[in-house]
Amino acid sequence: MKLADLAAMAGVSTATVSRALSGHPSVSKTTQERIRALAREHGVRPNQLARNLRMRSTGAIALAMPLGHARTQHLTDPFFLSLLGFLADLLVDRGYDILLSRVLPENDEWLDRLVDSGRVDGVLLVGQSDQYDTIERVAARYAPLVVWGVNRPEQKHLTIGSDNILGGRIAATHLLGLGRNRLLFLGDPAPPEFADRLAGFRDAAGTTAVEVLSCEMDPDAVHAAVGARLAQGDAPDAIFAASDVAAMSALRALTEAGLDVPGDVAVVGYDDVTLAAHTSPPLTTIRQDLVTGTRLMVETLLRRIAGEPATSAIVPPELILRASA
Amino acid sequence: MKLADLAAMAGVSTATVSRALSGHPSVSKTTQERIRALAREHGVRPNQLARNLRMRSTGAIALAMPLGHARTQHLTDPFFLSLLGFLADLLVDRGYDILLSRVLPENDEWLDRLVDSGRVDGVLLVGQSDQYDTIERVAARYAPLVVWGVNRPEQKHLTIGSDNILGGRIAATHLLGLGRNRLLFLGDPAPPEFADRLAGFRDAAGTTAVEVLSCEMDPDAVHAAVGARLAQGDAPDAIFAASDVAAMSALRALTEAGLDVPGDVAVVGYDDVTLAAHTSPPLTTIRQDLVTGTRLMVETLLRRIAGEPATSAIVPPELILRASA
DNA sequence: ATCGGCACTGCAATCGATTGCAAAGAAGTT
DNA sequence: AACTTCTTTGCAATCGATTGCAGTGCCGAT
């Protein structure tokens, strides 16, 4: 049922119907009530496409994760999914719809298509993956674009992210404070976030050597890698995992190897996903403050949409002490 | 850059540009190539809104979770999030965009608005929550609507779901087969899925009594409830949790109480979320086959969009044997 | 020379809502 | 009575693409 139909029924023009439904003051109270009642009765729901086309605004935000390297990581990673959940909450609260695009970048046009499609008022990207250059290029001409990820000097696109270097430092400091000195970093050091975590970890470890156990980030691969490493003997006494999911796989491999956590090996994770509090033993981890982070992302984006200036921001990570370290 | 601009540059009409870009055969090869080249050069990306309005099709599917009772459950529940992930994958593969709507049903119009907005070609709902009647009403007039959830007799809307009654039966049979006879069901028996799981569990338990420990589904509440129950003494020797997340909280409470799993208490979860394989001990659970389930949802929806007939389906659950039971 | 047929291309309507401008009618003023 | 002012409504343009139908020009056939 469209406005024109209602107009015919009410014996007025579509213009009047449009104005009546939007509460435009230049339509008499009488007519307005009459049309409103008729609209309710017949279940009139205006076509949003037409409206958006005319209004040049859509009330929708694109939410996309470029999946450059790790195709699988994002689906299983509760961290990304809860980031998505928080963002969805905030956007819905502000009356925005969400156009979800899981992007497998096949060429460097994907982001152009998204921003030029006219279907969204702004774009939120989760992770830079290996698309840093594309993002930079598009951000130069398209303002309402905010990215969750790392911030490099000279960078043009707006990012919100947590301070991964500091996070790594905190982890190392805590483990050294426990008297551990055979440190192991567990994870794939390629993605920029993880690279920073490792850098901070090494930095704060100072003269203490840091072994790097590099592996794919999916749970099975991590579990296998840790198992294989433990089989070599000469186990580390502390593991800093690049993510909580990796830490949980490590926990299992350690248990299977008959090692006690934290007695024999202390384990520190990263993210503080919901389940981290519910492993056994509960996971000590570096929390990324998603509540603040996602709020900042949305506020920054809305500011950009409104044409106001906005800047990148970094939210500090925080050590969450539980039983595993 | 819109088609009209390009048309002006190329010295042709927008009609010709439109036809050239869409590869319409009645545009000469020469002109077509010339326009294509010009389009590439100037980065022309047609406005999708206008296109969709004219074509009366959008290339987008709405994905919504009505959150009737448990506001918080869905965000933290990895099962729902991974369902969403699978669906997103499948839809993206088929060239659809996804309009994500986290719905907090305030009135019974939310679904009408969604289907009548003109912004999507079809709607996928995850869970019926307490919106069964609304869904029934809208499904009666709107075909491309598929729901993940339970299927009741006389039901008009299409559902894909797993057989929760059978799942409950399998759990009970397995636990009885282990010689356990002090059975406890853990979770909120109100939502239809959980009610079915409990019903099947009771059914297969036969004369063996089933204790029900009813609690909210968020991890802290479950953990507290199990802790309190164990403090009473007279512990059960088998727990069937309504979800894996609940089972993991139970695992932790059991460990804290000094009980061995599965020695003292066997634990069976439900869903088989990714992390279920990585708890300690790894969780025996009833798998909901999301790969099949989500594929069916998407296929069924596409069939409905194409105007073909389609029916509801139930995917059988499966016992995944790990160490916890 | 005329005409039929073919290959292109453009005009203009269309999708469904919004909105500036003008006009009609009512009310008030002198 | 004539004129202004205000309220209320409708006409028609607009957003940007798609597409049926008509028109142009060129070819060979008669």
mmCIF file of N, CA and C in Angstrom, chain B residues 157-276:
data_model
loop_
_atom_site.group_PDB
_atom_site.id
_atom_site.type_symbol
_atom_site.label_atom_id
_atom_site.label_comp_id
_atom_site.label_asym_id
_atom_site.label_seq_id
_atom_site.Cartn_x
_atom_site.Cartn_y
_atom_site.Cartn_z
ATOM 1 N N HIS B 157 4.175 -20.302 8.981
ATOM 2 C CA HIS B 157 5.446 -19.780 8.493
ATOM 3 C C HIS B 157 6.498 -20.882 8.383
ATOM 4 N N LEU B 158 7.371 -20.686 7.412
ATOM 5 C CA LEU B 158 8.407 -21.669 7.130
ATOM 6 C C LEU B 158 9.489 -21.615 8.192
ATOM 7 N N THR B 159 9.856 -22.780 8.698
ATOM 8 C CA THR B 159 10.981 -22.796 9.622
ATOM 9 C C THR B 159 11.997 -23.848 9.226
ATOM 10 N N ILE B 160 13.237 -23.547 9.537
ATOM 11 C CA ILE B 160 14.289 -24.536 9.528
ATOM 12 C C ILE B 160 14.752 -24.581 10.979
ATOM 13 N N GLY B 161 14.986 -25.776 11.479
ATOM 14 C CA GLY B 161 15.412 -25.846 12.868
ATOM 15 C C GLY B 161 15.921 -27.235 13.148
ATOM 16 N N SER B 162 16.512 -27.403 14.326
ATOM 17 C CA SER B 162 16.947 -28.760 14.611
ATOM 18 C C SER B 162 15.904 -29.402 15.512
ATOM 19 N N ASP B 163 15.966 -30.704 15.556
ATOM 20 C CA ASP B 163 14.966 -31.457 16.307
ATOM 21 C C ASP B 163 15.373 -31.477 17.771
ATOM 22 N N ASN B 164 14.866 -30.509 18.511
ATOM 23 C CA ASN B 164 15.288 -30.358 19.896
ATOM 24 C C ASN B 164 14.815 -31.493 20.789
ATOM 25 N N ILE B 165 13.658 -32.037 20.453
ATOM 26 C CA ILE B 165 13.161 -33.161 21.247
ATOM 27 C C ILE B 165 14.095 -34.351 21.102
ATOM 28 N N LEU B 166 14.450 -34.625 19.848
ATOM 29 C CA LEU B 166 15.388 -35.719 19.604
ATOM 30 C C LEU B 166 16.721 -35.447 20.305
ATOM 31 N N GLY B 167 17.164 -34.189 20.238
ATOM 32 C CA GLY B 167 18.417 -33.830 20.894
ATOM 33 C C GLY B 167 18.368 -34.156 22.377
ATOM 34 N N GLY B 168 17.264 -33.808 23.015
ATOM 35 C CA GLY B 168 17.113 -34.106 24.436
ATOM 36 C C GLY B 168 17.119 -35.615 24.678
ATOM 37 N N ARG B 169 16.464 -36.335 23.812
ATOM 38 C CA ARG B 169 16.434 -37.800 23.945
ATOM 39 C C ARG B 169 17.833 -38.386 23.871
ATOM 40 N N ILE B 170 18.571 -37.923 22.863
ATOM 41 C CA ILE B 170 19.925 -38.441 22.684
ATOM 42 C C ILE B 170 20.764 -38.214 23.941
ATOM 43 N N ALA B 171 20.626 -37.019 24.501
ATOM 44 C CA ALA B 171 21.406 -36.700 25.700
ATOM 45 C C ALA B 171 21.052 -37.660 26.837
ATOM 46 N N ALA B 172 19.765 -37.843 27.055
ATOM 47 C CA ALA B 172 19.340 -38.708 28.161
ATOM 48 C C ALA B 172 19.805 -40.144 27.932
ATOM 49 N N THR B 173 19.617 -40.633 26.723
ATOM 50 C CA THR B 173 20.017 -41.993 26.425
ATOM 51 C C THR B 173 21.504 -42.195 26.677
ATOM 52 N N HIS B 174 22.275 -41.222 26.232
ATOM 53 C CA HIS B 174 23.716 -41.339 26.420
ATOM 54 C C HIS B 174 24.080 -41.375 27.903
ATOM 55 N N LEU B 175 23.486 -40.485 28.671
ATOM 56 C CA LEU B 175 23.830 -40.413 30.097
ATOM 57 C C LEU B 175 23.384 -41.668 30.832
ATOM 58 N N LEU B 176 22.196 -42.149 30.493
ATOM 59 C CA LEU B 176 21.736 -43.388 31.116
ATOM 60 C C LEU B 176 22.677 -44.529 30.759
ATOM 61 N N GLY B 177 23.134 -44.532 29.519
ATOM 62 C CA GLY B 177 24.055 -45.569 29.053
ATOM 63 C C GLY B 177 25.369 -45.556 29.820
ATOM 64 N N LEU B 178 25.713 -44.394 30.367
ATOM 65 C CA LEU B 178 26.923 -44.303 31.182
ATOM 66 C C LEU B 178 26.665 -44.756 32.618
ATOM 67 N N GLY B 179 25.431 -45.122 32.880
ATOM 68 C CA GLY B 179 25.099 -45.583 34.218
ATOM 69 C C GLY B 179 24.719 -44.465 35.175
ATOM 70 N N ARG B 180 24.494 -43.293 34.625
ATOM 71 C CA ARG B 180 24.106 -42.179 35.508
ATOM 72 C C ARG B 180 22.604 -42.250 35.776
ATOM 73 N N ASN B 181 22.208 -41.842 36.957
ATOM 74 C CA ASN B 181 20.781 -41.882 37.262
ATOM 75 C C ASN B 181 20.298 -40.731 38.138
ATOM 76 N N ARG B 182 21.190 -39.795 38.438
ATOM 77 C CA ARG B 182 20.720 -38.589 39.129
ATOM 78 C C ARG B 182 20.869 -37.427 38.137
ATOM 79 N N LEU B 183 19.866 -37.275 37.278
ATOM 80 C CA LEU B 183 19.945 -36.366 36.131
ATOM 81 C C LEU B 183 19.471 -34.963 36.475
ATOM 82 N N LEU B 184 20.165 -33.986 35.918
ATOM 83 C CA LEU B 184 19.757 -32.605 36.135
ATOM 84 C C LEU B 184 19.725 -31.859 34.807
ATOM 85 N N PHE B 185 18.629 -31.166 34.542
ATOM 86 C CA PHE B 185 18.537 -30.301 33.362
ATOM 87 C C PHE B 185 18.838 -28.881 33.804
ATOM 88 N N LEU B 186 19.761 -28.241 33.085
ATOM 89 C CA LEU B 186 20.208 -26.908 33.488
ATOM 90 C C LEU B 186 19.847 -25.872 32.431
ATOM 91 N N GLY B 187 19.027 -24.886 32.811
ATOM 92 C CA GLY B 187 18.688 -23.824 31.864
ATOM 93 C C GLY B 187 17.282 -23.292 32.046
ATOM 94 N N ASP B 188 16.949 -22.345 31.215
ATOM 95 C CA ASP B 188 15.632 -21.713 31.265
ATOM 96 C C ASP B 188 14.657 -22.488 30.389
ATOM 97 N N PRO B 189 13.663 -23.146 30.977
ATOM 98 C CA PRO B 189 12.784 -23.988 30.171
ATOM 99 C C PRO B 189 11.697 -23.217 29.431
ATOM 100 N N ALA B 190 11.736 -21.880 29.448
ATOM 101 C CA ALA B 190 10.664 -21.110 28.819
ATOM 102 C C ALA B 190 10.731 -21.043 27.287
ATOM 103 N N PRO B 191 11.849 -20.649 26.710
ATOM 104 C CA PRO B 191 11.881 -20.550 25.238
ATOM 105 C C PRO B 191 11.552 -21.887 24.591
ATOM 106 N N PRO B 192 10.828 -21.861 23.495
ATOM 107 C CA PRO B 192 10.349 -23.096 22.878
ATOM 108 C C PRO B 192 11.441 -24.117 22.585
ATOM 109 N N GLU B 193 12.607 -23.662 22.137
ATOM 110 C CA GLU B 193 13.667 -24.642 21.846
ATOM 111 C C GLU B 193 14.064 -25.400 23.097
ATOM 112 N N PHE B 194 14.268 -24.653 24.170
ATOM 113 C CA PHE B 194 14.728 -25.279 25.404
ATOM 114 C C PHE B 194 13.641 -26.192 25.989
ATOM 115 N N ALA B 195 12.417 -25.742 25.855
ATOM 116 C CA ALA B 195 11.310 -26.565 26.344
ATOM 117 C C ALA B 195 11.321 -27.927 25.661
ATOM 118 N N ASP B 196 11.557 -27.915 24.353
ATOM 119 C CA ASP B 196 11.607 -29.166 23.613
ATOM 120 C C ASP B 196 12.771 -30.051 24.062
ATOM 121 N N ARG B 197 13.908 -29.410 24.316
ATOM 122 C CA ARG B 197 15.065 -30.193 24.752
ATOM 123 C C ARG B 197 14.764 -30.900 26.074
ATOM 124 N N LEU B 198 14.137 -30.162 26.956
ATOM 125 C CA LEU B 198 13.781 -30.745 28.246
ATOM 126 C C LEU B 198 12.748 -31.861 28.068
ATOM 127 N N ALA B 199 11.777 -31.624 27.211
ATOM 128 C CA ALA B 199 10.734 -32.633 26.986
ATOM 129 C C ALA B 199 11.345 -33.929 26.477
ATOM 130 N N GLY B 200 12.238 -33.820 25.492
ATOM 131 C CA GLY B 200 12.882 -35.013 24.953
ATOM 132 C C GLY B 200 13.735 -35.712 26.004
ATOM 133 N N PHE B 201 14.406 -34.911 26.799
ATOM 134 C CA PHE B 201 15.271 -35.445 27.853
ATOM 135 C C PHE B 201 14.438 -36.252 28.840
ATOM 136 N N ARG B 202 13.348 -35.653 29.295
ATOM 137 C CA ARG B 202 12.452 -36.338 30.242
ATOM 138 C C ARG B 202 11.896 -37.617 29.640
ATOM 139 N N ASP B 203 11.485 -37.483 28.378
ATOM 140 C CA ASP B 203 10.868 -38.620 27.701
ATOM 141 C C ASP B 203 11.803 -39.825 27.711
ATOM 142 N N ALA B 204 13.061 -39.589 27.280
ATOM 143 C CA ALA B 204 13.990 -40.712 27.186
ATOM 144 C C ALA B 204 14.490 -41.155 28.558
ATOM 145 N N ALA B 205 14.377 -40.266 29.553
ATOM 146 C CA ALA B 205 14.805 -40.645 30.899
ATOM 147 C C ALA B 205 13.851 -41.680 31.487
ATOM 148 N N GLY B 206 12.636 -41.694 30.947
ATOM 149 C CA GLY B 206 11.669 -42.704 31.397
ATOM 150 C C GLY B 206 11.365 -42.569 32.871
ATOM 151 N N THR B 207 11.605 -43.607 33.621
ATOM 152 C CA THR B 207 11.253 -43.589 35.037
ATOM 153 C C THR B 207 12.301 -42.872 35.886
ATOM 154 N N THR B 208 13.461 -42.643 35.309
ATOM 155 C CA THR B 208 14.484 -41.924 36.067
ATOM 156 C C THR B 208 14.067 -40.466 36.244
ATOM 157 N N ALA B 209 14.141 -39.987 37.473
ATOM 158 C CA ALA B 209 13.700 -38.623 37.747
ATOM 159 C C ALA B 209 14.650 -37.613 37.115
ATOM 160 N N VAL B 210 14.091 -36.487 36.686
ATOM 161 C CA VAL B 210 14.905 -35.405 36.137
ATOM 162 C C VAL B 210 14.702 -34.160 36.986
ATOM 163 N N GLU B 211 15.789 -33.709 37.572
ATOM 164 C CA GLU B 211 15.722 -32.466 38.334
ATOM 165 C C GLU B 211 15.918 -31.309 37.362
ATOM 166 N N VAL B 212 15.146 -30.233 37.530
ATOM 167 C CA VAL B 212 15.312 -29.082 36.652
ATOM 168 C C VAL B 212 15.872 -27.911 37.451
ATOM 169 N N LEU B 213 17.050 -27.454 37.040
ATOM 170 C CA LEU B 213 17.620 -26.276 37.672
ATOM 171 C C LEU B 213 17.394 -25.106 36.732
ATOM 172 N N SER B 214 16.330 -24.360 36.997
ATOM 173 C CA SER B 214 15.924 -23.298 36.086
ATOM 174 C C SER B 214 16.660 -22.008 36.400
ATOM 175 N N CYS B 215 17.226 -21.408 35.385
ATOM 176 C CA CYS B 215 17.933 -20.145 35.612
ATOM 177 C C CYS B 215 18.031 -19.346 34.314
ATOM 178 N N GLU B 216 18.310 -18.070 34.456
ATOM 179 C CA GLU B 216 18.601 -17.222 33.299
ATOM 180 C C GLU B 216 19.799 -17.802 32.555
ATOM 181 N N MET B 217 19.885 -17.462 31.254
ATOM 182 C CA MET B 217 20.908 -18.114 30.451
ATOM 183 C C MET B 217 22.252 -17.392 30.397
ATOM 184 N N ASP B 218 22.402 -16.279 31.074
ATOM 185 C CA ASP B 218 23.720 -15.653 30.928
ATOM 186 C C ASP B 218 24.731 -16.327 31.845
ATOM 187 N N PRO B 219 25.985 -16.357 31.413
ATOM 188 C CA PRO B 219 27.002 -17.174 32.078
ATOM 189 C C PRO B 219 27.067 -16.971 33.584
ATOM 190 N N ASP B 220 27.027 -15.742 34.041
ATOM 191 C CA ASP B 220 27.142 -15.512 35.480
ATOM 192 C C ASP B 220 25.982 -16.125 36.245
ATOM 193 N N ALA B 221 24.791 -15.957 35.700
ATOM 194 C CA ALA B 221 23.612 -16.505 36.375
ATOM 195 C C ALA B 221 23.700 -18.022 36.448
ATOM 196 N N VAL B 222 24.132 -18.628 35.352
ATOM 197 C CA VAL B 222 24.239 -20.082 35.339
ATOM 198 C C VAL B 222 25.276 -20.545 36.356
ATOM 199 N N HIS B 223 26.415 -19.887 36.337
ATOM 200 C CA HIS B 223 27.482 -20.252 37.254
ATOM 201 C C HIS B 223 27.014 -20.158 38.706
ATOM 202 N N ALA B 224 26.330 -19.056 38.996
ATOM 203 C CA ALA B 224 25.831 -18.878 40.363
ATOM 204 C C ALA B 224 24.821 -19.957 40.727
ATOM 205 N N ALA B 225 23.934 -20.255 39.812
ATOM 206 C CA ALA B 225 22.886 -21.239 40.091
ATOM 207 C C ALA B 225 23.491 -22.611 40.359
ATOM 208 N N VAL B 226 24.455 -22.988 39.525
ATOM 209 C CA VAL B 226 25.073 -24.308 39.716
ATOM 210 C C VAL B 226 25.841 -24.334 41.045
ATOM 211 N N GLY B 227 26.556 -23.245 41.305
ATOM 212 C CA GLY B 227 27.289 -23.175 42.575
ATOM 213 C C GLY B 227 26.356 -23.370 43.761
ATOM 214 N N ALA B 228 25.239 -22.652 43.736
ATOM 215 C CA ALA B 228 24.280 -22.747 44.841
ATOM 216 C C ALA B 228 23.721 -24.158 44.969
ATOM 217 N N ARG B 229 23.427 -24.747 43.827
ATOM 218 C CA ARG B 229 22.875 -26.098 43.855
ATOM 219 C C ARG B 229 23.875 -27.098 44.441
ATOM 220 N N LEU B 230 25.145 -26.951 44.066
ATOM 221 C CA LEU B 230 26.161 -27.884 44.561
ATOM 222 C C LEU B 230 26.376 -27.711 46.059
ATOM 223 N N ALA B 231 26.219 -26.475 46.530
ATOM 224 C CA ALA B 231 26.401 -26.209 47.953
ATOM 225 C C ALA B 231 25.379 -26.967 48.801
ATOM 226 N N GLN B 232 24.253 -27.301 48.188
ATOM 227 C CA GLN B 232 23.224 -28.050 48.917
ATOM 228 C C GLN B 232 23.627 -29.494 49.178
ATOM 229 N N GLY B 233 24.696 -29.931 48.502
ATOM 230 C CA GLY B 233 25.072 -31.331 48.604
ATOM 231 C C GLY B 233 24.158 -32.190 47.758
ATOM 232 N N ASP B 234 24.328 -33.496 47.881
ATOM 233 C CA ASP B 234 23.470 -34.409 47.122
ATOM 234 C C ASP B 234 23.545 -34.089 45.624
ATOM 235 N N ALA B 235 24.790 -33.935 45.120
ATOM 236 C CA ALA B 235 24.984 -33.505 43.744
ATOM 237 C C ALA B 235 24.456 -34.541 42.763
ATOM 238 N N PRO B 236 24.008 -34.058 41.585
ATOM 239 C CA PRO B 236 23.622 -34.978 40.514
ATOM 240 C C PRO B 236 24.875 -35.650 39.965
ATOM 241 N N ASP B 237 24.713 -36.737 39.251
ATOM 242 C CA ASP B 237 25.888 -37.326 38.613
ATOM 243 C C ASP B 237 25.897 -37.074 37.112
ATOM 244 N N ALA B 238 24.910 -36.290 36.643
ATOM 245 C CA ALA B 238 24.890 -35.938 35.217
ATOM 246 C C ALA B 238 24.126 -34.636 35.030
ATOM 247 N N ILE B 239 24.716 -33.764 34.225
ATOM 248 C CA ILE B 239 24.047 -32.496 33.920
ATOM 249 C C ILE B 239 23.863 -32.383 32.423
ATOM 250 N N PHE B 240 22.626 -32.068 32.003
ATOM 251 C CA PHE B 240 22.353 -31.768 30.604
ATOM 252 C C PHE B 240 22.037 -30.284 30.541
ATOM 253 N N ALA B 241 22.936 -29.529 29.912
ATOM 254 C CA ALA B 241 22.760 -28.081 29.867
ATOM 255 C C ALA B 241 22.036 -27.693 28.585
ATOM 256 N N ALA B 242 21.219 -26.650 28.690
ATOM 257 C CA ALA B 242 20.414 -26.211 27.548
ATOM 258 C C ALA B 242 21.266 -25.600 26.445
ATOM 259 N N SER B 243 22.478 -25.210 26.767
ATOM 260 C CA SER B 243 23.382 -24.678 25.743
ATOM 261 C C SER B 243 24.817 -24.944 26.161
ATOM 262 N N ASP B 244 25.725 -24.857 25.205
ATOM 263 C CA ASP B 244 27.133 -25.065 25.525
ATOM 264 C C ASP B 244 27.654 -24.003 26.483
ATOM 265 N N VAL B 245 27.180 -22.781 26.281
ATOM 266 C CA VAL B 245 27.643 -21.706 27.148
ATOM 267 C C VAL B 245 27.264 -22.015 28.598
ATOM 268 N N ALA B 246 26.049 -22.484 28.777
ATOM 269 C CA ALA B 246 25.621 -22.883 30.121
ATOM 270 C C ALA B 246 26.472 -24.029 30.632
ATOM 271 N N ALA B 247 26.759 -24.975 29.742
ATOM 272 C CA ALA B 247 27.563 -26.133 30.154
ATOM 273 C C ALA B 247 28.945 -25.686 30.615
ATOM 274 N N MET B 248 29.514 -24.701 29.929
ATOM 275 C CA MET B 248 30.847 -24.243 30.309
ATOM 276 C C MET B 248 30.823 -23.574 31.677
ATOM 277 N N SER B 249 29.783 -22.842 31.961
ATOM 278 C CA SER B 249 29.675 -22.248 33.288
ATOM 279 C C SER B 249 29.540 -23.342 34.339
ATOM 280 N N ALA B 250 28.786 -24.369 33.995
ATOM 281 C CA ALA B 250 28.615 -25.483 34.924
ATOM 282 C C ALA B 250 29.957 -26.158 35.188
ATOM 283 N N LEU B 251 30.714 -26.350 34.110
ATOM 284 C CA LEU B 251 32.033 -26.966 34.227
ATOM 285 C C LEU B 251 32.881 -26.224 35.259
ATOM 286 N N ARG B 252 32.841 -24.916 35.145
ATOM 287 C CA ARG B 252 33.660 -24.124 36.047
ATOM 288 C C ARG B 252 33.176 -24.256 37.496
ATOM 289 N N ALA B 253 31.864 -24.184 37.676
ATOM 290 C CA ALA B 253 31.318 -24.317 39.029
ATOM 291 C C ALA B 253 31.659 -25.678 39.616
ATOM 292 N N LEU B 254 31.613 -26.713 38.788
ATOM 293 C CA LEU B 254 31.924 -28.059 39.260
ATOM 294 C C LEU B 254 33.379 -28.154 39.691
ATOM 295 N N THR B 255 34.261 -27.620 38.848
ATOM 296 C CA THR B 255 35.681 -27.643 39.181
ATOM 297 C C THR B 255 35.935 -26.925 40.498
ATOM 298 N N GLU B 256 35.304 -25.778 40.652
ATOM 299 C CA GLU B 256 35.490 -25.001 41.869
ATOM 300 C C GLU B 256 34.991 -25.748 43.110
ATOM 301 N N ALA B 257 33.972 -26.573 42.892
ATOM 302 C CA ALA B 257 33.425 -27.333 44.022
ATOM 303 C C ALA B 257 34.247 -28.595 44.289
ATOM 304 N N GLY B 258 35.325 -28.762 43.517
ATOM 305 C CA GLY B 258 36.182 -29.916 43.747
ATOM 306 C C GLY B 258 35.651 -31.209 43.146
ATOM 307 N N LEU B 259 34.711 -31.085 42.253
ATOM 308 C CA LEU B 259 34.161 -32.289 41.624
ATOM 309 C C LEU B 259 34.864 -32.560 40.299
ATOM 310 N N ASP B 260 35.035 -33.823 39.993
ATOM 311 C CA ASP B 260 35.711 -34.186 38.760
ATOM 312 C C ASP B 260 34.699 -34.402 37.639
ATOM 313 N N VAL B 261 35.049 -33.881 36.461
ATOM 314 C CA VAL B 261 34.232 -34.123 35.273
ATOM 315 C C VAL B 261 35.074 -34.941 34.307
ATOM 316 N N PRO B 262 34.620 -36.095 33.884
ATOM 317 C CA PRO B 262 33.290 -36.664 34.110
ATOM 318 C C PRO B 262 33.223 -37.641 35.278
ATOM 319 N N GLY B 263 34.323 -37.791 36.041
ATOM 320 C CA GLY B 263 34.320 -38.784 37.110
ATOM 321 C C GLY B 263 33.118 -38.672 38.036
ATOM 322 N N ASP B 264 32.979 -37.515 38.681
ATOM 323 C CA ASP B 264 31.858 -37.338 39.597
ATOM 324 C C ASP B 264 30.582 -36.954 38.861
ATOM 325 N N VAL B 265 30.719 -36.026 37.943
ATOM 326 C CA VAL B 265 29.539 -35.526 37.231
ATOM 327 C C VAL B 265 29.819 -35.494 35.734
ATOM 328 N N ALA B 266 28.938 -36.111 34.975
ATOM 329 C CA ALA B 266 29.050 -36.034 33.518
ATOM 330 C C ALA B 266 28.313 -34.787 33.049
ATOM 331 N N VAL B 267 28.848 -34.121 32.038
ATOM 332 C CA VAL B 267 28.203 -32.910 31.535
ATOM 333 C C VAL B 267 27.994 -33.014 30.024
ATOM 334 N N VAL B 268 26.771 -32.758 29.591
ATOM 335 C CA VAL B 268 26.467 -32.719 28.161
ATOM 336 C C VAL B 268 25.935 -31.335 27.828
ATOM 337 N N GLY B 269 26.480 -30.741 26.796
ATOM 338 C CA GLY B 269 26.025 -29.419 26.379
ATOM 339 C C GLY B 269 25.091 -29.494 25.180
ATOM 340 N N TYR B 270 24.835 -28.340 24.581
ATOM 341 C CA TYR B 270 23.981 -28.314 23.395
ATOM 342 C C TYR B 270 24.462 -27.218 22.458
ATOM 343 N N ASP B 271 24.569 -27.511 21.205
ATOM 344 C CA ASP B 271 24.929 -26.588 20.120
ATOM 345 C C ASP B 271 26.185 -27.023 19.390
ATOM 346 N N ASP B 272 27.203 -27.441 20.167
ATOM 347 C CA ASP B 272 28.538 -27.651 19.630
ATOM 348 C C ASP B 272 29.098 -26.385 18.999
ATOM 349 N N VAL B 273 29.210 -25.366 19.795
ATOM 350 C CA VAL B 273 29.897 -24.148 19.341
ATOM 351 C C VAL B 273 31.388 -24.462 19.222
ATOM 352 N N THR B 274 32.081 -23.648 18.487
ATOM 353 C CA THR B 274 33.498 -23.896 18.233
ATOM 354 C C THR B 274 34.273 -24.154 19.516
ATOM 355 N N LEU B 275 33.979 -23.358 20.518
ATOM 356 C CA LEU B 275 34.784 -23.458 21.732
ATOM 357 C C LEU B 275 34.514 -24.710 22.552
ATOM 358 N N ALA B 276 33.428 -25.392 22.238
ATOM 359 C CA ALA B 276 33.102 -26.581 23.021
ATOM 360 C C ALA B 276 34.219 -27.610 22.951
#
